[in-house]
Coordinates of C-alpha atoms in Angstrom, one line a residue:
M1 CA 47.6 -60.1 -134.1
L2 CA 44.2 -60.5 -135.6
L3 CA 41.8 -60.2 -132.7
G4 CA 42.2 -58.4 -129.4
V5 CA 39.9 -59.3 -126.5
I6 CA 39.2 -57.3 -123.3
A7 CA 37.7 -59.5 -120.7
D8 CA 36.2 -58.1 -117.5
D9 CA 37.4 -61.0 -115.2
M10 CA 39.9 -63.8 -115.1
T11 CA 37.5 -66.8 -115.6
G12 CA 35.8 -65.0 -118.5
A13 CA 39.2 -64.4 -120.1
T14 CA 40.1 -68.1 -120.0
D15 CA 36.6 -68.9 -121.3
V16 CA 36.9 -66.8 -124.4
A17 CA 40.6 -67.8 -124.9
L18 CA 39.5 -71.4 -124.9
M19 CA 36.8 -70.7 -127.5
L20 CA 39.4 -69.1 -129.8
N21 CA 42.0 -71.7 -129.2
R22 CA 39.5 -74.5 -130.1
A23 CA 38.8 -72.7 -133.4
G24 CA 42.4 -72.8 -134.3
M25 CA 43.6 -69.3 -133.2
R26 CA 47.0 -69.3 -131.3
T27 CA 45.7 -67.5 -128.2
V28 CA 47.6 -66.1 -125.2
Q29 CA 46.0 -64.6 -122.1
V30 CA 47.8 -61.7 -120.3
I31 CA 46.8 -60.6 -116.8
G32 CA 46.0 -56.9 -116.1
A33 CA 45.9 -53.8 -118.3
P34 CA 49.3 -53.6 -120.1
A35 CA 51.6 -50.6 -119.5
A36 CA 51.7 -48.0 -122.2
N37 CA 54.9 -49.3 -123.7
A38 CA 54.2 -53.0 -123.0
V39 CA 55.0 -55.5 -125.8
L40 CA 52.3 -58.1 -126.0
P41 CA 53.1 -61.8 -126.9
E42 CA 52.9 -62.8 -130.6
A43 CA 49.7 -64.7 -131.2
D44 CA 46.6 -64.7 -133.5
A45 CA 44.6 -63.5 -130.6
V46 CA 45.5 -61.9 -127.3
V47 CA 43.1 -61.8 -124.4
V48 CA 43.6 -59.2 -121.7
A49 CA 42.2 -60.4 -118.4
L50 CA 41.0 -57.5 -116.2
K51 CA 39.4 -57.5 -112.8
S52 CA 37.0 -54.8 -113.7
R53 CA 33.5 -56.3 -113.5
T54 CA 32.6 -54.8 -110.1
N55 CA 35.2 -52.0 -109.9
P56 CA 34.0 -48.4 -109.8
V57 CA 32.9 -47.4 -113.3
S58 CA 35.8 -44.9 -113.8
E59 CA 38.4 -47.7 -113.0
A60 CA 36.7 -50.2 -115.3
V61 CA 36.7 -47.7 -118.2
A62 CA 40.3 -46.7 -117.6
Q63 CA 41.6 -50.2 -117.5
S64 CA 39.6 -51.2 -120.6
L65 CA 40.9 -48.3 -122.6
A66 CA 44.4 -49.1 -121.6
A67 CA 44.0 -52.7 -122.7
C68 CA 42.4 -51.4 -126.0
E69 CA 45.4 -49.2 -126.7
A70 CA 47.9 -52.0 -126.1
L71 CA 45.9 -54.4 -128.4
L72 CA 45.6 -51.8 -131.2
A73 CA 49.4 -51.0 -130.9
A74 CA 50.1 -54.7 -131.4
G75 CA 48.0 -54.7 -134.6
A76 CA 44.6 -56.0 -133.6
R77 CA 42.1 -55.6 -136.4
Q78 CA 39.0 -56.3 -134.3
I79 CA 38.2 -55.7 -130.6
L80 CA 35.9 -57.9 -128.5
F81 CA 34.7 -56.7 -125.1
K82 CA 34.0 -59.9 -123.3
Y83 CA 31.7 -60.1 -120.3
C84 CA 29.8 -62.8 -118.5
S85 CA 27.1 -64.9 -120.3
T86 CA 24.7 -63.9 -117.5
F87 CA 25.4 -60.2 -118.1
D88 CA 26.7 -59.8 -114.6
S89 CA 26.5 -56.0 -113.8
T90 CA 24.5 -53.4 -111.9
P91 CA 22.1 -50.8 -113.3
H92 CA 25.1 -48.4 -113.3
G93 CA 27.6 -50.5 -115.1
N94 CA 30.1 -51.6 -115.9
I95 CA 29.2 -53.1 -119.3
G96 CA 27.5 -50.1 -120.8
P97 CA 30.1 -47.4 -119.7
V98 CA 33.0 -49.6 -121.0
A99 CA 31.2 -50.3 -124.3
D100 CA 30.5 -46.6 -124.7
A101 CA 34.2 -45.7 -124.1
L102 CA 35.4 -48.4 -126.5
M103 CA 33.0 -47.3 -129.2
R104 CA 34.2 -43.7 -128.9
R105 CA 37.9 -44.7 -129.0
L106 CA 37.4 -47.0 -132.0
G107 CA 35.0 -44.7 -133.9
A108 CA 32.6 -47.6 -134.2
Q109 CA 29.1 -46.9 -135.5
S110 CA 27.6 -50.0 -133.9
A111 CA 28.3 -52.9 -131.6
I112 CA 26.3 -56.1 -130.9
V113 CA 25.3 -57.2 -127.4
C114 CA 25.3 -61.0 -127.3
P115 CA 26.1 -62.9 -124.1
A116 CA 24.7 -66.1 -125.6
F117 CA 26.6 -69.4 -124.8
P118 CA 24.3 -72.3 -125.8
A119 CA 26.8 -75.0 -124.6
N120 CA 26.3 -73.7 -121.1
G121 CA 22.6 -73.1 -121.4
R122 CA 22.7 -69.3 -122.1
S123 CA 20.4 -68.3 -125.0
I124 CA 18.7 -65.2 -126.1
Y125 CA 15.2 -65.0 -127.7
Q126 CA 13.4 -61.7 -128.5
G127 CA 16.1 -60.0 -126.5
Y128 CA 15.5 -62.0 -123.3
L129 CA 18.4 -63.9 -121.8
F130 CA 17.7 -67.4 -120.6
V131 CA 19.7 -69.6 -118.2
G132 CA 18.7 -73.1 -119.2
A133 CA 14.9 -73.2 -119.3
V134 CA 14.2 -70.1 -117.2
P135 CA 14.7 -66.4 -117.7
L136 CA 17.8 -64.9 -116.2
H137 CA 15.9 -63.2 -113.4
E138 CA 14.4 -66.5 -112.3
S139 CA 17.8 -68.3 -112.2
S140 CA 20.2 -68.5 -109.3
M141 CA 21.7 -65.3 -110.6
K142 CA 18.9 -63.4 -109.0
D143 CA 20.7 -63.9 -105.7
H144 CA 24.3 -63.2 -106.8
P145 CA 26.0 -61.5 -103.9
L146 CA 27.6 -58.8 -106.0
T147 CA 25.6 -58.5 -109.2
P148 CA 22.0 -59.8 -108.6
M149 CA 20.2 -60.0 -111.9
R150 CA 16.5 -59.0 -111.4
D151 CA 15.6 -58.5 -115.1
S152 CA 16.1 -60.7 -118.2
N153 CA 15.5 -58.2 -121.0
L154 CA 18.9 -57.3 -122.4
M155 CA 17.6 -54.1 -124.1
R156 CA 16.5 -52.8 -120.7
L157 CA 19.6 -54.0 -118.9
M158 CA 21.9 -52.4 -121.4
G159 CA 19.7 -49.4 -121.8
A160 CA 20.0 -48.6 -118.1
Q161 CA 23.8 -48.4 -118.4
T162 CA 24.1 -46.2 -121.5
E163 CA 22.6 -43.1 -122.9
A164 CA 22.7 -44.7 -126.4
K165 CA 19.7 -46.5 -127.9
V166 CA 19.5 -50.3 -127.9
G167 CA 17.7 -52.3 -130.5
L168 CA 17.1 -55.9 -131.4
V169 CA 18.2 -58.3 -134.1
P170 CA 15.3 -60.9 -133.7
Y171 CA 15.7 -64.6 -134.1
A172 CA 13.7 -64.6 -137.3
T173 CA 16.4 -62.3 -138.8
V174 CA 19.2 -64.6 -137.6
L175 CA 17.5 -67.5 -139.3
E176 CA 17.6 -65.6 -142.6
G177 CA 21.4 -65.6 -142.5
A178 CA 24.4 -63.3 -142.2
A179 CA 23.3 -60.9 -144.9
A180 CA 20.0 -60.3 -143.2
V181 CA 21.7 -59.8 -139.8
K182 CA 24.1 -57.3 -141.3
A183 CA 21.3 -55.4 -143.0
R184 CA 19.4 -55.2 -139.7
I185 CA 22.4 -53.8 -137.9
E186 CA 22.8 -51.2 -140.6
E187 CA 19.1 -50.4 -140.4
L188 CA 19.4 -49.8 -136.6
V189 CA 22.4 -47.5 -137.2
A190 CA 20.4 -45.5 -139.7
Q191 CA 17.8 -45.0 -137.0
G192 CA 20.3 -43.8 -134.5
V193 CA 20.5 -47.1 -132.6
P194 CA 24.2 -48.1 -132.2
Y195 CA 23.7 -51.2 -129.9
A196 CA 22.0 -54.3 -131.3
V197 CA 21.0 -57.2 -128.9
T198 CA 21.3 -60.3 -131.1
D199 CA 19.1 -63.4 -130.5
A200 CA 21.0 -66.7 -130.5
L201 CA 19.7 -70.2 -129.5
T202 CA 22.3 -72.5 -131.0
N203 CA 26.0 -72.7 -132.0
Q204 CA 24.9 -72.4 -135.6
D205 CA 23.3 -69.0 -134.8
L206 CA 26.6 -67.8 -133.4
M207 CA 28.4 -68.9 -136.6
V208 CA 25.8 -66.9 -138.6
L209 CA 26.4 -63.9 -136.3
G210 CA 30.2 -64.3 -136.7
E211 CA 29.9 -64.2 -140.4
A212 CA 27.7 -61.0 -140.3
L213 CA 30.3 -59.3 -138.0
D214 CA 33.2 -59.6 -140.4
G215 CA 34.9 -56.2 -140.5
Q216 CA 33.1 -54.8 -137.4
V217 CA 35.7 -53.0 -135.4
L218 CA 33.9 -53.6 -132.0
L219 CA 31.9 -56.4 -130.6
T220 CA 30.5 -57.0 -127.1
G221 CA 29.3 -60.3 -125.6
G222 CA 30.1 -63.6 -124.0
S223 CA 32.6 -66.1 -125.2
G224 CA 30.1 -67.7 -127.5
I225 CA 30.2 -64.8 -129.9
A226 CA 33.9 -65.6 -130.5
M227 CA 33.0 -68.9 -132.0
G228 CA 32.2 -67.5 -135.4
L229 CA 35.0 -64.9 -135.7
P230 CA 38.0 -67.1 -136.7
Q231 CA 36.2 -68.2 -139.9
N232 CA 36.4 -64.6 -141.2
F233 CA 40.2 -64.5 -140.8
R234 CA 40.5 -67.9 -142.3
K235 CA 38.5 -67.0 -145.4
A236 CA 40.7 -63.9 -145.8
G237 CA 43.8 -66.2 -145.8
L238 CA 45.1 -64.8 -142.5
L239 CA 44.6 -67.9 -140.4
P240 CA 45.8 -71.5 -141.2
E241 CA 44.0 -74.7 -140.1
R242 CA 45.3 -76.0 -136.7
E243 CA 44.5 -78.7 -134.2
I244 CA 44.5 -78.3 -130.4
A245 CA 46.2 -80.8 -128.1
A246 CA 43.8 -82.8 -125.9
H247 CA 46.2 -82.9 -122.9
L248 CA 48.6 -80.5 -121.2
S249 CA 52.0 -81.3 -119.7
A250 CA 52.0 -80.3 -116.0
P251 CA 54.9 -80.1 -113.6
Q252 CA 55.1 -82.7 -110.8
G253 CA 53.7 -81.6 -107.5
R254 CA 50.7 -81.3 -105.3
A255 CA 47.1 -80.6 -106.5
G256 CA 44.5 -78.5 -104.8
I257 CA 41.2 -76.6 -105.2
I258 CA 40.3 -73.1 -104.0
S259 CA 36.6 -72.1 -104.3
G260 CA 35.1 -68.8 -103.4
S261 CA 32.1 -69.0 -105.7
C262 CA 28.7 -69.3 -104.1
S263 CA 26.9 -70.4 -107.3
T264 CA 24.6 -73.4 -107.4
A265 CA 26.9 -75.2 -109.9
T266 CA 30.0 -74.7 -107.7
R267 CA 28.2 -75.8 -104.5
G268 CA 27.2 -79.0 -106.3
Q269 CA 30.8 -79.6 -107.4
I270 CA 31.9 -79.1 -103.8
K271 CA 29.4 -81.7 -102.6
A272 CA 30.6 -84.2 -105.2
A273 CA 34.2 -83.6 -104.0
L274 CA 33.2 -84.1 -100.4
D275 CA 31.3 -87.3 -101.2
A276 CA 34.4 -88.6 -103.1
G277 CA 36.5 -88.1 -100.0
C278 CA 38.6 -85.1 -100.9
P279 CA 40.0 -83.5 -97.8
A280 CA 38.2 -80.2 -97.3
L281 CA 38.3 -77.2 -95.0
K282 CA 35.6 -74.5 -95.0
V283 CA 36.9 -70.9 -94.9
D284 CA 34.8 -68.7 -92.6
P285 CA 34.7 -65.0 -93.4
M286 CA 33.7 -64.2 -89.8
A287 CA 36.7 -66.2 -88.5
L288 CA 39.0 -64.4 -90.9
A289 CA 37.7 -61.1 -89.7
D290 CA 38.2 -61.9 -86.0
G291 CA 41.6 -63.6 -86.6
S292 CA 40.6 -67.1 -85.6
Q293 CA 41.4 -68.2 -89.2
N294 CA 44.3 -66.8 -91.2
A295 CA 46.0 -67.5 -94.5
A296 CA 49.1 -69.2 -93.0
E297 CA 47.0 -71.7 -91.1
L298 CA 44.8 -72.4 -94.1
A299 CA 47.8 -73.1 -96.3
A300 CA 49.5 -75.2 -93.6
W301 CA 46.4 -77.4 -93.3
A302 CA 46.3 -77.9 -97.1
L303 CA 50.0 -78.8 -97.3
A304 CA 49.6 -81.3 -94.5
Q305 CA 47.0 -83.4 -96.4
R306 CA 48.0 -86.6 -98.1
G307 CA 48.4 -86.3 -101.8
E308 CA 46.1 -89.1 -103.1
R309 CA 43.3 -86.6 -103.7
P310 CA 43.4 -82.8 -104.2
F311 CA 42.6 -80.8 -101.1
L312 CA 39.7 -78.4 -101.1
L313 CA 39.6 -74.9 -99.5
Y314 CA 36.2 -73.3 -99.9
S315 CA 34.3 -70.3 -98.6
S316 CA 31.3 -71.1 -100.8
D317 CA 27.9 -71.0 -99.1
D318 CA 24.2 -70.7 -99.8
P319 CA 22.7 -67.3 -100.5
A320 CA 21.1 -66.9 -97.0
E321 CA 24.4 -67.5 -95.2
V322 CA 26.2 -65.2 -97.6
A323 CA 23.6 -62.5 -97.0
A324 CA 24.0 -62.9 -93.2
V325 CA 27.8 -62.5 -93.4
Q326 CA 27.4 -59.4 -95.6
G327 CA 24.9 -58.0 -93.2
K328 CA 27.5 -58.2 -90.4
L329 CA 30.6 -57.2 -92.3
G330 CA 29.3 -55.2 -95.2
R331 CA 29.0 -56.5 -98.8
D332 CA 32.4 -55.2 -100.0
K333 CA 34.3 -56.0 -96.8
A334 CA 33.1 -59.6 -96.7
G335 CA 34.3 -60.2 -100.2
E336 CA 37.6 -58.4 -99.7
I337 CA 38.5 -60.4 -96.6
V338 CA 38.0 -63.8 -98.4
E339 CA 39.8 -62.6 -101.5
Q340 CA 42.8 -61.3 -99.6
A341 CA 43.0 -64.6 -97.7
F342 CA 42.9 -66.7 -100.8
S343 CA 45.5 -64.5 -102.5
Q344 CA 47.9 -65.1 -99.7
V345 CA 47.0 -68.8 -99.5
A346 CA 47.7 -69.3 -103.2
R347 CA 51.2 -67.8 -102.8
L348 CA 52.0 -70.0 -99.8
L349 CA 50.7 -73.1 -101.6
S350 CA 52.9 -72.4 -104.6
E351 CA 55.9 -72.0 -102.3
G352 CA 54.9 -75.3 -100.6
G353 CA 55.0 -77.3 -103.8
V354 CA 51.5 -77.1 -105.2
T355 CA 51.8 -77.0 -109.0
R356 CA 48.3 -78.0 -110.1
L357 CA 45.5 -75.7 -109.0
L358 CA 41.7 -75.4 -109.7
V359 CA 40.1 -72.1 -108.8
A360 CA 36.3 -71.5 -108.8
G361 CA 34.8 -68.0 -109.0
G362 CA 35.7 -64.9 -111.0
E363 CA 36.6 -62.7 -108.1
T364 CA 38.5 -65.6 -106.4
S365 CA 40.4 -66.3 -109.6
G366 CA 41.4 -62.7 -109.8
A367 CA 42.7 -62.7 -106.2
V368 CA 44.6 -66.0 -106.7
V369 CA 46.2 -64.9 -110.0
Q370 CA 47.3 -61.7 -108.3
G371 CA 48.7 -63.5 -105.3
L372 CA 50.7 -65.8 -107.6
G373 CA 52.1 -63.0 -109.6
I374 CA 50.9 -64.6 -112.9
R375 CA 51.2 -62.4 -116.0
T376 CA 50.7 -64.7 -119.0
L377 CA 48.8 -68.0 -119.5
E378 CA 49.0 -70.5 -122.3
I379 CA 45.6 -72.0 -123.1
G380 CA 45.3 -75.8 -122.8
P381 CA 42.6 -78.4 -123.2
E382 CA 38.9 -78.0 -122.2
I383 CA 37.7 -79.6 -119.0
D384 CA 34.1 -78.6 -119.5
P385 CA 32.5 -76.0 -121.8
G386 CA 34.1 -72.6 -121.1
V387 CA 36.8 -73.9 -118.7
P388 CA 40.3 -74.9 -119.9
W389 CA 43.5 -75.9 -118.1
T390 CA 46.2 -73.3 -118.6
R391 CA 49.9 -73.3 -118.3
V392 CA 51.6 -70.4 -116.6
V393 CA 54.1 -68.8 -118.9
D394 CA 55.2 -65.8 -116.8
G395 CA 55.0 -66.8 -113.2
P396 CA 55.4 -69.9 -111.0
D397 CA 55.9 -73.3 -112.7
M398 CA 52.4 -74.6 -112.6
V399 CA 49.1 -75.3 -114.4
I400 CA 45.9 -73.6 -113.3
A401 CA 42.2 -73.7 -114.2
L402 CA 40.1 -70.7 -113.5
K403 CA 36.4 -71.6 -113.5
S404 CA 33.4 -69.3 -113.6
G405 CA 31.2 -70.1 -110.7
N406 CA 28.3 -71.1 -112.9
F407 CA 30.3 -73.4 -115.2
G408 CA 31.1 -77.1 -115.1
A409 CA 29.4 -80.4 -114.5
P410 CA 28.9 -81.7 -110.9
D411 CA 32.1 -83.9 -111.2
F412 CA 34.2 -81.0 -112.4
F413 CA 36.5 -81.0 -109.4
L414 CA 37.1 -84.7 -109.8
K415 CA 37.6 -85.3 -113.5
A416 CA 39.7 -82.2 -114.4
W417 CA 43.0 -83.9 -113.4
N418 CA 42.6 -86.6 -116.2
L419 CA 43.6 -84.1 -118.8
L420 CA 47.0 -83.5 -117.3
R421 CA 50.1 -85.6 -118.0

């Protein structure tokens, strides 16, 4: 293994695995923190997908350290802690505490903080994170039900989660090239500043950063930062040139969509699917809570639909409705009810012959993967930036796409099936 990745949710894991796969690294995704004596699959890169983004800090740290130990035991030369390109977290964590723990374990003197992903409109300038043309705190992420982002300054966001100092590698330095970036990081370390927020506006900026990070034992950021890492292994003669297949073989069977994300992008994708005539059923958290809806009935409805178009089960709603439900059930309880239902539904759908499944939302993806008992995924072709089809290696015979709520074009739910054969 050359690169080990610790991802804080399922969709983020497939996102970064796709980035590495496209760059020619044989990449495998494993689900959950491996056991102490676990043998990881042989690959150039292994991505460990955790469900630690909104866990208590102690749990997130423990899971991340366990993943790190397994990756190091398998020979990883570099560790990437991958989190969302919108820095989804609270003032208490979990990004800072996990990064601190990994830094101590690896004996790292420095680590970058770079959630930039230009292909999906995430850019960093003067340390401020932008979503498209607006700062993070003005985007739809300001109303995220679990991790509302009310600031766009990454130095402040990271600084609130760690006692370590946080500095900046400004865009002017990135434009000067890899040597200048490396020198700036070393300058910050000499000043007692271990974390360096790195500006990036384009893919070329990420390639420059990747070159500057050659030999760094720990990196933190979004999937975009992985773009420039394979080139270092290739220059060292450790990684051959490879091409990635444009299609994925999928087993025959039913197709369906499960959506728990309430993001603007996913709500637009649901509308496009409804307009196209996909059979759809809305999942109501209040109905789940009082028993008037349950997993068995939801699965039975889905399996009863005709197979010309994929069925759609969705709990996605606008922020006001989500807030109203949370007010009645409690924030954590509202999420848990839906996740448990979708976990059970996924298992019943698989047993009923569904072999092709799209899932929208990080928490929802984690629940579905858990319900299906999936342990390992093979990365397939890209549907939209950051979202691949994957083939289940250890689990039910199926293909599955795990989509971050914010990712994908409006027609994502409709066009994804064209990449399967």
